[in-house]
């Protein structure tokens, strides 16, 4: 189900809890809402649809991929990036890493470990920040 985008900074600054299988519907809602906002948005975290759970969805070009309880376990090659956010107006500067390795549960709740770089890595870092209550 497509949900409205949360813009309340007080809410967005709170940390999200680990997700459980009871949050299956949130995963679907997040994918639906990302799809509906595809024109201006390449990734989304569950708190952006009002749910404080550690779930993100990332546009990887070929598909929108959900990541449940994502954790960055390795990062290298920092650089300064300028980013926008659907929950904010304008762009802001932040430090990102070109190479990251992420552990997460996939749509079937199977544990995955993947390396990402460049643009996709940047989106993942932005969305994981949302899970920690960090809005760029
Ligand atoms: Zn954002």
Short mmCIF file of N, CA, C and O and ligand atoms in Angstrom, two decimals:
data_model
loop_
_atom_site.label_atom_id
_atom_site.label_comp_id
_atom_site.label_asym_id
_atom_site.label_seq_id
_atom_site.Cartn_x
_atom_site.Cartn_y
_atom_site.Cartn_z
N UNK A 1 0.85 -1.19 0.00
CA UNK A 1 0.00 0.00 0.00
C UNK A 1 0.89 1.25 0.00
O UNK A 1 1.87 1.31 0.73
N UNK A 2 0.55 2.22 -0.84
CA UNK A 2 1.33 3.46 -0.90
C UNK A 2 1.00 4.33 0.31
O UNK A 2 -0.16 4.58 0.60
N UNK A 3 2.05 4.74 1.02
CA UNK A 3 1.88 5.51 2.26
C UNK A 3 2.34 6.96 2.04
O UNK A 3 3.18 7.22 1.18
N UNK A 4 1.80 7.89 2.85
CA UNK A 4 2.29 9.27 2.75
C UNK A 4 3.73 9.39 3.29
O UNK A 4 4.13 8.59 4.14
N UNK A 5 4.48 10.36 2.78
CA UNK A 5 5.88 10.54 3.20
C UNK A 5 5.94 11.36 4.49
O UNK A 5 5.40 12.47 4.57
N UNK A 6 6.62 10.80 5.48
CA UNK A 6 6.81 11.44 6.79
C UNK A 6 7.81 12.59 6.66
O UNK A 6 8.90 12.40 6.14
N UNK A 7 7.41 13.77 7.13
CA UNK A 7 8.34 14.91 7.06
C UNK A 7 8.61 15.51 8.44
O UNK A 7 9.28 16.52 8.55
N UNK A 8 8.07 14.87 9.47
CA UNK A 8 8.24 15.36 10.83
C UNK A 8 9.65 15.05 11.32
O UNK A 8 10.00 13.89 11.56
N UNK A 9 10.48 16.09 11.45
CA UNK A 9 11.90 15.89 11.78
C UNK A 9 12.06 15.26 13.16
O UNK A 9 12.96 14.44 13.37
N UNK A 10 11.19 15.60 14.10
CA UNK A 10 11.26 15.01 15.44
C UNK A 10 11.13 13.48 15.35
O UNK A 10 11.87 12.73 15.97
N UNK A 11 10.19 13.03 14.54
CA UNK A 11 9.99 11.58 14.34
C UNK A 11 11.19 10.97 13.60
O UNK A 11 11.72 9.93 13.98
N UNK A 12 11.64 11.65 12.55
CA UNK A 12 12.73 11.12 11.72
C UNK A 12 14.05 11.04 12.47
O UNK A 12 14.95 10.29 12.09
N UNK A 13 14.19 11.84 13.56
CA UNK A 13 15.43 11.84 14.34
C UNK A 13 15.47 10.71 15.37
O UNK A 13 16.46 10.57 16.09
N UNK A 14 14.42 9.90 15.45
CA UNK A 14 14.42 8.78 16.39
C UNK A 14 14.96 7.52 15.71
O UNK A 14 14.78 7.31 14.51
N UNK A 15 15.63 6.69 16.53
CA UNK A 15 16.21 5.44 15.99
C UNK A 15 15.12 4.40 15.73
O UNK A 15 14.16 4.30 16.48
N UNK A 16 15.33 3.62 14.69
CA UNK A 16 14.39 2.54 14.38
C UNK A 16 14.80 1.26 15.10
O UNK A 16 15.97 1.04 15.38
N UNK A 17 13.83 0.41 15.36
CA UNK A 17 14.06 -0.88 16.02
C UNK A 17 14.32 -1.96 14.97
O UNK A 17 13.86 -1.82 13.83
N UNK A 18 14.96 -3.06 15.36
CA UNK A 18 15.11 -4.18 14.41
C UNK A 18 13.73 -4.68 13.96
O UNK A 18 12.79 -4.72 14.75
N UNK A 19 13.64 -5.05 12.71
CA UNK A 19 12.37 -5.56 12.17
C UNK A 19 12.26 -7.06 12.44
O UNK A 19 13.27 -7.76 12.58
N UNK A 20 11.04 -7.55 12.52
CA UNK A 20 10.78 -8.99 12.65
C UNK A 20 9.81 -9.41 11.54
O UNK A 20 9.30 -8.54 10.81
N UNK A 21 9.55 -10.70 11.45
CA UNK A 21 8.65 -11.18 10.39
C UNK A 21 7.25 -10.58 10.49
O UNK A 21 6.51 -10.55 9.52
N UNK A 22 6.90 -10.08 11.68
CA UNK A 22 5.60 -9.41 11.84
C UNK A 22 5.54 -8.12 11.01
O UNK A 22 4.47 -7.55 10.81
N UNK A 23 6.70 -7.67 10.52
CA UNK A 23 6.77 -6.43 9.74
C UNK A 23 6.75 -6.68 8.23
O UNK A 23 7.06 -5.78 7.45
N UNK A 24 6.38 -7.88 7.84
CA UNK A 24 6.34 -8.23 6.42
C UNK A 24 5.56 -7.20 5.59
O UNK A 24 5.96 -6.80 4.51
N UNK A 25 4.43 -6.75 6.13
CA UNK A 25 3.59 -5.80 5.40
C UNK A 25 4.31 -4.45 5.20
O UNK A 25 4.14 -3.79 4.18
N UNK A 26 5.14 -4.09 6.19
CA UNK A 26 5.89 -2.83 6.09
C UNK A 26 6.86 -2.90 4.90
O UNK A 26 7.04 -1.92 4.18
N UNK A 27 7.48 -4.08 4.71
CA UNK A 27 8.41 -4.27 3.58
C UNK A 27 7.66 -4.00 2.28
O UNK A 27 8.14 -3.25 1.41
N UNK A 28 6.46 -4.56 2.15
CA UNK A 28 5.67 -4.38 0.93
C UNK A 28 5.23 -2.93 0.77
O UNK A 28 5.33 -2.35 -0.32
N UNK A 29 4.77 -2.30 1.86
CA UNK A 29 4.33 -0.90 1.80
C UNK A 29 5.49 0.01 1.36
O UNK A 29 5.30 0.95 0.59
N UNK A 30 6.69 -0.31 1.87
CA UNK A 30 7.86 0.50 1.54
C UNK A 30 8.19 0.38 0.05
O UNK A 30 8.47 1.38 -0.62
N UNK A 31 8.12 -0.85 -0.47
CA UNK A 31 8.37 -1.07 -1.90
C UNK A 31 7.31 -0.35 -2.74
O UNK A 31 7.62 0.28 -3.75
N UNK A 32 6.05 -0.42 -2.32
CA UNK A 32 4.97 0.24 -3.06
C UNK A 32 5.15 1.75 -3.06
O UNK A 32 4.95 2.42 -4.07
N UNK A 33 5.55 2.29 -1.90
CA UNK A 33 5.69 3.74 -1.77
C UNK A 33 6.91 4.24 -2.54
O UNK A 33 6.86 5.30 -3.18
N UNK A 34 8.00 3.44 -2.53
CA UNK A 34 9.19 3.80 -3.32
C UNK A 34 8.83 3.82 -4.81
O UNK A 34 9.18 4.76 -5.53
N UNK A 35 8.11 2.81 -5.24
CA UNK A 35 7.69 2.72 -6.65
C UNK A 35 6.87 3.96 -7.04
O UNK A 35 7.09 4.54 -8.09
N UNK A 36 5.97 4.36 -6.16
CA UNK A 36 5.09 5.50 -6.43
C UNK A 36 5.87 6.82 -6.48
O UNK A 36 5.43 7.78 -7.10
N UNK A 37 7.05 6.86 -5.83
CA UNK A 37 7.85 8.08 -5.78
C UNK A 37 9.11 7.98 -6.63
O UNK A 37 10.04 8.78 -6.48
N UNK A 38 9.16 7.00 -7.51
CA UNK A 38 10.36 6.70 -8.28
C UNK A 38 10.94 7.89 -9.04
O UNK A 38 12.15 7.99 -9.21
N UNK A 39 10.05 8.80 -9.46
CA UNK A 39 10.51 9.94 -10.25
C UNK A 39 11.48 10.82 -9.46
O UNK A 39 12.41 11.38 -10.04
N UNK A 40 11.29 10.90 -8.15
CA UNK A 40 12.14 11.81 -7.37
C UNK A 40 12.86 11.15 -6.22
O UNK A 40 13.35 11.83 -5.33
N UNK A 41 12.97 9.83 -6.26
CA UNK A 41 13.46 9.14 -5.07
C UNK A 41 14.08 7.81 -5.46
O UNK A 41 13.49 7.04 -6.21
N UNK A 42 15.29 7.52 -4.96
CA UNK A 42 15.99 6.29 -5.32
C UNK A 42 16.10 5.31 -4.16
O UNK A 42 16.65 4.22 -4.30
N UNK A 43 15.59 5.72 -3.01
CA UNK A 43 15.64 4.82 -1.87
C UNK A 43 14.75 5.36 -0.77
O UNK A 43 14.37 6.53 -0.79
N UNK A 44 14.40 4.48 0.15
CA UNK A 44 13.48 4.88 1.20
C UNK A 44 13.71 4.01 2.43
O UNK A 44 14.02 2.83 2.30
N UNK A 45 13.55 4.63 3.60
CA UNK A 45 13.61 3.87 4.85
C UNK A 45 12.22 3.85 5.47
O UNK A 45 11.41 4.75 5.23
N UNK A 46 11.96 2.83 6.29
CA UNK A 46 10.59 2.62 6.81
C UNK A 46 10.10 3.82 7.64
O UNK A 46 8.91 4.11 7.66
N UNK A 47 11.03 4.52 8.32
CA UNK A 47 10.53 5.66 9.11
C UNK A 47 10.01 6.79 8.22
O UNK A 47 9.24 7.63 8.67
N UNK A 48 10.40 6.76 6.94
CA UNK A 48 9.86 7.77 6.01
C UNK A 48 8.39 7.49 5.68
O UNK A 48 7.72 8.35 5.12
N UNK A 49 7.91 6.28 6.01
CA UNK A 49 6.47 6.04 5.88
C UNK A 49 5.85 5.85 7.27
O UNK A 49 4.80 5.24 7.43
N UNK A 50 6.56 6.35 8.28
CA UNK A 50 5.98 6.41 9.62
C UNK A 50 6.15 5.16 10.47
O UNK A 50 5.48 5.02 11.49
N UNK A 51 7.08 4.25 10.07
CA UNK A 51 7.29 3.02 10.84
C UNK A 51 8.74 2.96 11.30
O UNK A 51 9.66 2.91 10.47
N UNK A 52 8.96 2.94 12.60
CA UNK A 52 10.32 2.95 13.12
C UNK A 52 10.90 1.55 13.18
O UNK A 52 11.17 1.00 14.23
N UNK A 53 11.11 0.96 12.02
CA UNK A 53 11.73 -0.36 11.91
C UNK A 53 12.88 -0.26 10.92
O UNK A 53 12.86 0.55 9.99
N UNK A 54 13.91 -1.12 11.15
CA UNK A 54 15.11 -1.05 10.32
C UNK A 54 14.88 -1.79 9.00
O UNK A 54 15.34 -2.91 8.80
N UNK A 55 14.15 -1.12 8.13
CA UNK A 55 13.88 -1.67 6.80
C UNK A 55 14.15 -0.55 5.80
O UNK A 55 13.68 0.58 6.01
N UNK A 56 14.88 -0.87 4.74
CA UNK A 56 15.10 0.11 3.68
C UNK A 56 14.76 -0.54 2.34
O UNK A 56 14.72 -1.77 2.23
N UNK A 57 14.50 0.30 1.35
CA UNK A 57 14.32 -0.19 -0.01
C UNK A 57 15.18 0.68 -0.91
O UNK A 57 15.23 1.90 -0.74
N UNK A 58 15.89 0.03 -1.83
CA UNK A 58 16.88 0.73 -2.65
C UNK A 58 16.62 0.44 -4.12
O UNK A 58 16.47 -0.71 -4.52
N UNK A 59 16.60 1.51 -4.92
CA UNK A 59 16.48 1.34 -6.36
C UNK A 59 17.85 0.97 -6.92
O UNK A 59 18.76 1.78 -6.94
N UNK A 60 17.99 -0.30 -7.35
CA UNK A 60 19.28 -0.77 -7.88
C UNK A 60 19.29 -0.73 -9.40
O UNK A 60 20.08 -1.43 -10.05
N UNK A 61 18.39 0.03 -9.98
CA UNK A 61 18.36 0.14 -11.44
C UNK A 61 17.44 -0.90 -12.04
O UNK A 61 16.39 -0.58 -12.58
N UNK A 62 17.80 -2.18 -11.88
CA UNK A 62 16.99 -3.27 -12.45
C UNK A 62 15.75 -3.55 -11.60
O UNK A 62 14.77 -4.11 -12.08
N UNK A 63 15.81 -3.20 -10.32
CA UNK A 63 14.69 -3.49 -9.42
C UNK A 63 14.84 -2.69 -8.13
O UNK A 63 15.92 -2.19 -7.82
N UNK A 64 13.75 -2.58 -7.40
CA UNK A 64 13.81 -2.01 -6.05
C UNK A 64 14.00 -3.16 -5.06
O UNK A 64 13.20 -4.09 -5.01
N UNK A 65 15.10 -3.11 -4.32
CA UNK A 65 15.48 -4.22 -3.45
C UNK A 65 15.25 -3.84 -1.97
O UNK A 65 15.76 -2.81 -1.53
N UNK A 66 14.49 -4.65 -1.24
CA UNK A 66 14.36 -4.39 0.19
C UNK A 66 15.53 -4.97 0.98
O UNK A 66 16.07 -6.03 0.63
N UNK A 67 15.96 -4.28 2.03
CA UNK A 67 16.99 -4.79 2.94
C UNK A 67 16.44 -4.64 4.35
O UNK A 67 16.08 -3.53 4.75
N UNK A 68 16.42 -5.75 5.08
CA UNK A 68 15.88 -5.75 6.43
C UNK A 68 17.03 -5.83 7.42
O UNK A 68 17.95 -6.63 7.25
N UNK A 69 16.98 -4.97 8.44
CA UNK A 69 18.04 -4.89 9.46
C UNK A 69 19.44 -4.78 8.84
O UNK A 69 20.35 -5.53 9.22
N UNK A 70 19.64 -3.85 7.91
CA UNK A 70 20.94 -3.75 7.25
C UNK A 70 22.01 -3.16 8.18
O UNK A 70 21.73 -2.26 8.97
N UNK A 71 23.22 -3.74 8.08
CA UNK A 71 24.36 -3.25 8.87
C UNK A 71 25.56 -3.14 7.94
O UNK A 71 25.87 -4.09 7.21
N UNK A 72 26.23 -2.00 7.98
CA UNK A 72 27.46 -1.84 7.19
C UNK A 72 28.60 -2.45 8.00
O UNK A 72 28.88 -2.01 9.11
N UNK A 73 29.24 -3.51 7.46
CA UNK A 73 30.29 -4.18 8.22
C UNK A 73 31.69 -3.77 7.75
O UNK A 73 32.65 -4.01 8.45
N UNK A 74 31.77 -3.17 6.55
CA UNK A 74 33.05 -2.66 6.08
C UNK A 74 32.79 -1.42 5.24
O UNK A 74 31.80 -1.37 4.51
N UNK A 75 33.70 -0.45 5.32
CA UNK A 75 33.58 0.71 4.44
C UNK A 75 34.96 1.26 4.15
O UNK A 75 35.85 1.16 5.00
N UNK A 76 35.14 1.79 2.96
CA UNK A 76 36.44 2.38 2.61
C UNK A 76 36.26 3.45 1.55
O UNK A 76 35.22 3.55 0.91
N UNK A 77 37.31 4.27 1.43
CA UNK A 77 37.37 5.36 0.44
C UNK A 77 36.30 6.44 0.68
O UNK A 77 35.37 6.59 -0.11
N UNK A 78 36.46 7.21 1.75
CA UNK A 78 35.49 8.29 2.02
C UNK A 78 35.58 9.42 1.00
O UNK A 78 36.64 9.66 0.41
N UNK A 79 34.47 10.08 0.77
CA UNK A 79 34.42 11.26 -0.09
C UNK A 79 33.26 12.14 0.36
O UNK A 79 32.39 11.69 1.10
N UNK A 80 33.28 13.38 -0.09
CA UNK A 80 32.20 14.28 0.28
C UNK A 80 31.12 14.25 -0.80
O UNK A 80 31.42 14.36 -1.99
N UNK A 81 29.87 14.04 -0.37
CA UNK A 81 28.76 13.95 -1.32
C UNK A 81 27.73 15.04 -1.01
O UNK A 81 27.69 15.56 0.11
N UNK A 82 26.94 15.37 -2.01
CA UNK A 82 25.80 16.26 -1.81
C UNK A 82 24.54 15.47 -2.07
O UNK A 82 24.41 14.84 -3.11
N UNK A 83 23.65 15.48 -1.11
CA UNK A 83 22.46 14.64 -1.24
C UNK A 83 21.19 15.41 -0.96
O UNK A 83 21.16 16.32 -0.16
N UNK A 84 20.12 14.94 -1.58
CA UNK A 84 18.79 15.41 -1.26
C UNK A 84 18.03 14.29 -0.58
O UNK A 84 18.53 13.17 -0.48
N UNK A 85 16.86 14.61 -0.07
CA UNK A 85 16.05 13.62 0.63
C UNK A 85 14.60 13.99 0.46
O UNK A 85 14.24 15.16 0.58
N UNK A 86 13.78 12.99 0.19
CA UNK A 86 12.36 13.24 -0.02
C UNK A 86 11.71 13.86 1.22
O UNK A 86 10.71 14.56 1.12
N UNK A 87 12.30 13.60 2.40
CA UNK A 87 11.74 14.13 3.64
C UNK A 87 12.24 15.53 3.97
O UNK A 87 11.88 16.10 4.99
N UNK A 88 13.12 16.07 3.12
CA UNK A 88 13.70 17.39 3.37
C UNK A 88 13.65 18.21 2.09
O UNK A 88 13.53 17.64 1.01
N UNK A 89 13.82 19.52 2.23
CA UNK A 89 13.97 20.31 1.01
C UNK A 89 15.45 20.67 0.85
O UNK A 89 16.17 20.82 1.83
N UNK A 90 15.89 20.78 -0.39
CA UNK A 90 17.26 21.18 -0.69
C UNK A 90 18.25 20.03 -0.62
O UNK A 90 17.87 18.88 -0.42
N UNK A 91 19.53 20.34 -0.81
CA UNK A 91 20.58 19.33 -0.73
C UNK A 91 21.56 19.72 0.38
O UNK A 91 21.71 20.89 0.71
N UNK A 92 22.22 18.71 0.94
CA UNK A 92 23.19 18.95 2.01
C UNK A 92 24.43 18.12 1.76
O UNK A 92 24.39 17.12 1.06
N UNK A 93 25.55 18.56 2.38
CA UNK A 93 26.81 17.84 2.21
C UNK A 93 26.97 16.79 3.30
O UNK A 93 26.57 17.00 4.44
N UNK A 94 27.57 15.67 2.93
CA UNK A 94 27.82 14.62 3.91
C UNK A 94 28.98 13.76 3.43
O UNK A 94 29.36 13.82 2.26
N UNK A 95 29.57 12.96 4.35
CA UNK A 95 30.66 12.06 3.96
C UNK A 95 30.11 10.67 3.69
O UNK A 95 29.35 10.13 4.48
N UNK A 96 30.46 10.13 2.54
CA UNK A 96 30.07 8.76 2.19
C UNK A 96 31.31 7.95 1.86
O UNK A 96 32.40 8.51 1.68
N UNK A 97 31.14 6.63 1.72
CA UNK A 97 32.24 5.73 1.39
C UNK A 97 31.95 5.06 0.05
O UNK A 97 30.83 4.63 -0.20
N UNK A 98 32.98 5.00 -0.80
CA UNK A 98 32.75 4.46 -2.16
C UNK A 98 32.50 2.96 -2.14
O UNK A 98 31.79 2.43 -2.98
N UNK A 99 33.13 2.26 -1.20
CA UNK A 99 32.99 0.80 -1.13
C UNK A 99 32.43 0.43 0.24
O UNK A 99 32.99 0.83 1.25
N UNK A 100 31.36 -0.35 0.23
CA UNK A 100 30.83 -0.84 1.50
C UNK A 100 30.47 -2.31 1.38
O UNK A 100 30.26 -2.84 0.29
N UNK A 101 30.41 -2.97 2.53
CA UNK A 101 29.90 -4.33 2.58
C UNK A 101 28.77 -4.32 3.60
O UNK A 101 28.91 -3.75 4.69
N UNK A 102 27.66 -4.93 3.23
CA UNK A 102 26.44 -4.84 4.03
C UNK A 102 25.91 -6.23 4.36
O UNK A 102 25.86 -7.10 3.48
N UNK A 103 25.52 -6.41 5.59
CA UNK A 103 24.80 -7.62 6.00
C UNK A 103 23.34 -7.25 6.20
O UNK A 103 23.05 -6.23 6.83
N UNK A 104 22.44 -8.06 5.67
CA UNK A 104 21.01 -7.75 5.80
C UNK A 104 20.19 -9.01 5.57
O UNK A 104 20.72 -10.03 5.15
N UNK A 105 18.90 -8.93 5.85
CA UNK A 105 17.98 -10.01 5.51
C UNK A 105 17.26 -9.59 4.23
O UNK A 105 16.87 -8.43 4.08
N UNK A 106 17.11 -10.54 3.31
CA UNK A 106 16.43 -10.21 2.05
C UNK A 106 14.92 -10.37 2.19
O UNK A 106 14.40 -10.61 3.29
N UNK A 107 14.19 -10.24 1.09
CA UNK A 107 12.73 -10.28 1.11
C UNK A 107 12.20 -11.61 1.65
O UNK A 107 11.07 -11.69 2.13
N UNK A 108 13.04 -12.66 1.59
CA UNK A 108 12.65 -13.97 2.14
C UNK A 108 13.22 -14.20 3.54
O UNK A 108 13.24 -15.33 4.02
N UNK A 109 13.73 -13.14 4.15
CA UNK A 109 14.31 -13.19 5.50
C UNK A 109 15.52 -14.11 5.56
O UNK A 109 15.83 -14.70 6.58
N UNK A 110 16.23 -14.20 4.42
CA UNK A 110 17.49 -14.95 4.38
C UNK A 110 18.63 -13.97 4.57
O UNK A 110 18.64 -12.89 4.00
N UNK A 111 19.64 -14.40 5.35
CA UNK A 111 20.78 -13.54 5.61
C UNK A 111 21.64 -13.40 4.36
O UNK A 111 21.95 -14.40 3.70
N UNK A 112 22.01 -12.17 4.05
CA UNK A 112 22.83 -11.89 2.87
C UNK A 112 24.01 -11.03 3.27
O UNK A 112 23.91 -10.24 4.21
N UNK A 113 25.12 -11.19 2.53
CA UNK A 113 26.27 -10.31 2.71
C UNK A 113 26.72 -9.91 1.31
O UNK A 113 27.01 -10.77 0.49
N UNK A 114 26.70 -8.60 1.05
CA UNK A 114 26.98 -8.13 -0.30
C UNK A 114 27.90 -6.91 -0.27
O UNK A 114 27.82 -6.12 0.66
N UNK A 115 28.69 -6.78 -1.34
CA UNK A 115 29.51 -5.57 -1.50
C UNK A 115 28.82 -4.65 -2.49
O UNK A 115 28.24 -5.11 -3.48
N UNK A 116 28.88 -3.37 -2.20
CA UNK A 116 28.30 -2.37 -3.12
C UNK A 116 29.31 -1.25 -3.28
O UNK A 116 30.12 -0.99 -2.39
N UNK A 117 29.23 -0.55 -4.42
CA UNK A 117 30.12 0.59 -4.61
C UNK A 117 29.38 1.70 -5.34
O UNK A 117 28.29 1.49 -5.89
N UNK A 118 29.98 2.89 -5.29
CA UNK A 118 29.48 4.04 -6.04
C UNK A 118 28.09 4.46 -5.62
O UNK A 118 27.77 4.55 -4.44
N UNK A 119 27.25 4.71 -6.63
CA UNK A 119 25.92 5.29 -6.44
C UNK A 119 25.03 4.43 -5.54
O UNK A 119 24.39 4.93 -4.62
N UNK A 120 25.01 3.11 -5.81
CA UNK A 120 24.16 2.22 -5.00
C UNK A 120 24.61 2.25 -3.54
O UNK A 120 23.80 2.32 -2.62
N UNK A 121 25.94 2.23 -3.35
CA UNK A 121 26.48 2.27 -1.99
C UNK A 121 26.06 3.56 -1.28
O UNK A 121 25.74 3.56 -0.10
N UNK A 122 26.04 4.64 -2.05
CA UNK A 122 25.66 5.94 -1.48
C UNK A 122 24.20 5.93 -1.02
O UNK A 122 23.87 6.38 0.07
N UNK A 123 23.32 5.37 -1.85
CA UNK A 123 21.90 5.29 -1.48
C UNK A 123 21.74 4.45 -0.21
O UNK A 123 21.03 4.84 0.72
N UNK A 124 22.42 3.31 -0.17
CA UNK A 124 22.30 2.42 1.00
C UNK A 124 22.75 3.15 2.27
O UNK A 124 22.08 3.09 3.30
N UNK A 125 23.86 3.88 2.18
CA UNK A 125 24.36 4.62 3.36
C UNK A 125 23.35 5.67 3.82
O UNK A 125 23.11 5.85 5.01
N UNK A 126 22.75 6.36 2.86
CA UNK A 126 21.74 7.38 3.19
C UNK A 126 20.55 6.74 3.91
O UNK A 126 20.09 7.24 4.94
N UNK A 127 20.09 5.61 3.38
CA UNK A 127 18.90 4.97 3.98
C UNK A 127 19.21 4.34 5.33
O UNK A 127 18.38 4.38 6.24
N UNK A 128 20.41 3.76 5.48
CA UNK A 128 20.78 3.19 6.79
C UNK A 128 20.90 4.32 7.82
O UNK A 128 20.51 4.14 8.98
N UNK A 129 21.38 5.48 7.40
CA UNK A 129 21.40 6.64 8.31
C UNK A 129 20.00 6.93 8.82
O UNK A 129 19.81 7.23 10.00
N UNK A 130 19.01 6.86 7.94
CA UNK A 130 17.61 7.08 8.36
C UNK A 130 17.23 6.12 9.50
O UNK A 130 16.57 6.52 10.46
N UNK A 131 17.67 4.86 9.38
CA UNK A 131 17.35 3.86 10.43
C UNK A 131 17.96 4.25 11.77
O UNK A 131 17.46 3.86 12.82
N UNK A 132 19.06 5.01 11.73
CA UNK A 132 19.72 5.44 12.96
C UNK A 132 19.22 6.81 13.43
O UNK A 132 19.80 7.42 14.32
N UNK A 133 18.19 7.30 12.78
CA UNK A 133 17.65 8.61 13.16
C UNK A 133 18.48 9.76 12.64
O UNK A 133 18.37 10.89 13.12
N UNK A 134 19.35 9.47 11.67
CA UNK A 134 20.18 10.52 11.09
C UNK A 134 19.57 10.96 9.76
O UNK A 134 19.38 10.16 8.86
N UNK A 135 19.22 12.23 9.70
CA UNK A 135 18.75 12.80 8.45
C UNK A 135 19.87 13.72 8.00
O UNK A 135 20.30 14.57 8.76
N UNK A 136 20.38 13.52 6.80
CA UNK A 136 21.55 14.30 6.34
C UNK A 136 21.44 15.78 6.63
O UNK A 136 20.42 16.37 6.56
ZN1 LIG B 1 16.47 10.51 2.96
#
